[in-house]
């Protein structure tokens, strides 16, 4: 088992990505005509 996923880093990255997505998507949709 040389390759092991760092689940903590993966979870933190997913949380940050979700936070950015959930923050920006409504702004993007509301700016559409």
PDB file of C-alpha atoms in Angstrom:
ATOM      1  CA  UNK A   1       0.000   0.000   0.000  1.00  0.00           C
ATOM      2  CA  UNK A   2       2.328   2.702  -1.248  1.00  0.00           C
ATOM      3  CA  UNK A   3      -0.494   4.923  -2.400  1.00  0.00           C
ATOM      4  CA  UNK A   4      -2.844   6.006   0.364  1.00  0.00           C
ATOM      5  CA  UNK A   5      -5.378   8.804   0.052  1.00  0.00           C
ATOM      6  CA  UNK A   6      -5.152  11.507   2.700  1.00  0.00           C
ATOM      7  CA  UNK A   7      -8.846  11.520   3.613  1.00  0.00           C
ATOM      8  CA  UNK A   8      -8.482  14.539   5.939  1.00  0.00           C
ATOM      9  CA  UNK A   9      -7.027  16.707   3.181  1.00  0.00           C
ATOM     10  CA  UNK A  10      -9.596  15.372   0.731  1.00  0.00           C
ATOM     11  CA  UNK A  11     -12.450  16.201   3.107  1.00  0.00           C
ATOM     12  CA  UNK A  12     -11.119  19.694   3.795  1.00  0.00           C
ATOM     13  CA  UNK A  13     -10.675  20.355   0.072  1.00  0.00           C
ATOM     14  CA  UNK A  14     -14.198  19.119  -0.645  1.00  0.00           C
ATOM     15  CA  UNK A  15     -15.630  21.289   2.136  1.00  0.00           C
ATOM     16  CA  UNK A  16     -13.840  24.388   0.833  1.00  0.00           C
ATOM     17  CA  UNK A  17     -14.898  23.636  -2.740  1.00  0.00           C
ATOM     18  CA  UNK A  18     -18.526  23.166  -1.635  1.00  0.00           C
ATOM     19  CA  UNK A  19     -18.445  26.376   0.401  1.00  0.00           C
ATOM     20  CA  UNK A  20     -17.118  28.381  -2.549  1.00  0.00           C
ATOM     21  CA  UNK A  21     -19.588  26.721  -4.924  1.00  0.00           C
ATOM     22  CA  UNK A  22     -22.558  27.275  -2.607  1.00  0.00           C
ATOM     23  CA  UNK A  23     -21.521  30.916  -2.095  1.00  0.00           C
ATOM     24  CA  UNK A  24     -20.872  31.804  -5.741  1.00  0.00           C
ATOM     25  CA  UNK A  25     -23.574  29.826  -7.557  1.00  0.00           C
ATOM     26  CA  UNK A  26     -26.547  31.901  -6.262  1.00  0.00           C
ATOM     27  CA  UNK A  27     -24.667  35.110  -7.099  1.00  0.00           C
ATOM     28  CA  UNK A  28     -23.926  33.810 -10.590  1.00  0.00           C
ATOM     29  CA  UNK A  29     -27.523  32.694 -11.177  1.00  0.00           C
ATOM     30  CA  UNK A  30     -28.959  35.982  -9.886  1.00  0.00           C
ATOM     31  CA  UNK A  31     -26.690  37.923 -12.258  1.00  0.00           C
ATOM     32  CA  UNK A  32     -28.092  36.119 -15.291  1.00  0.00           C
ATOM     33  CA  UNK A  33     -30.765  37.958 -17.274  1.00  0.00           C
TER      34      UNK A  33
END
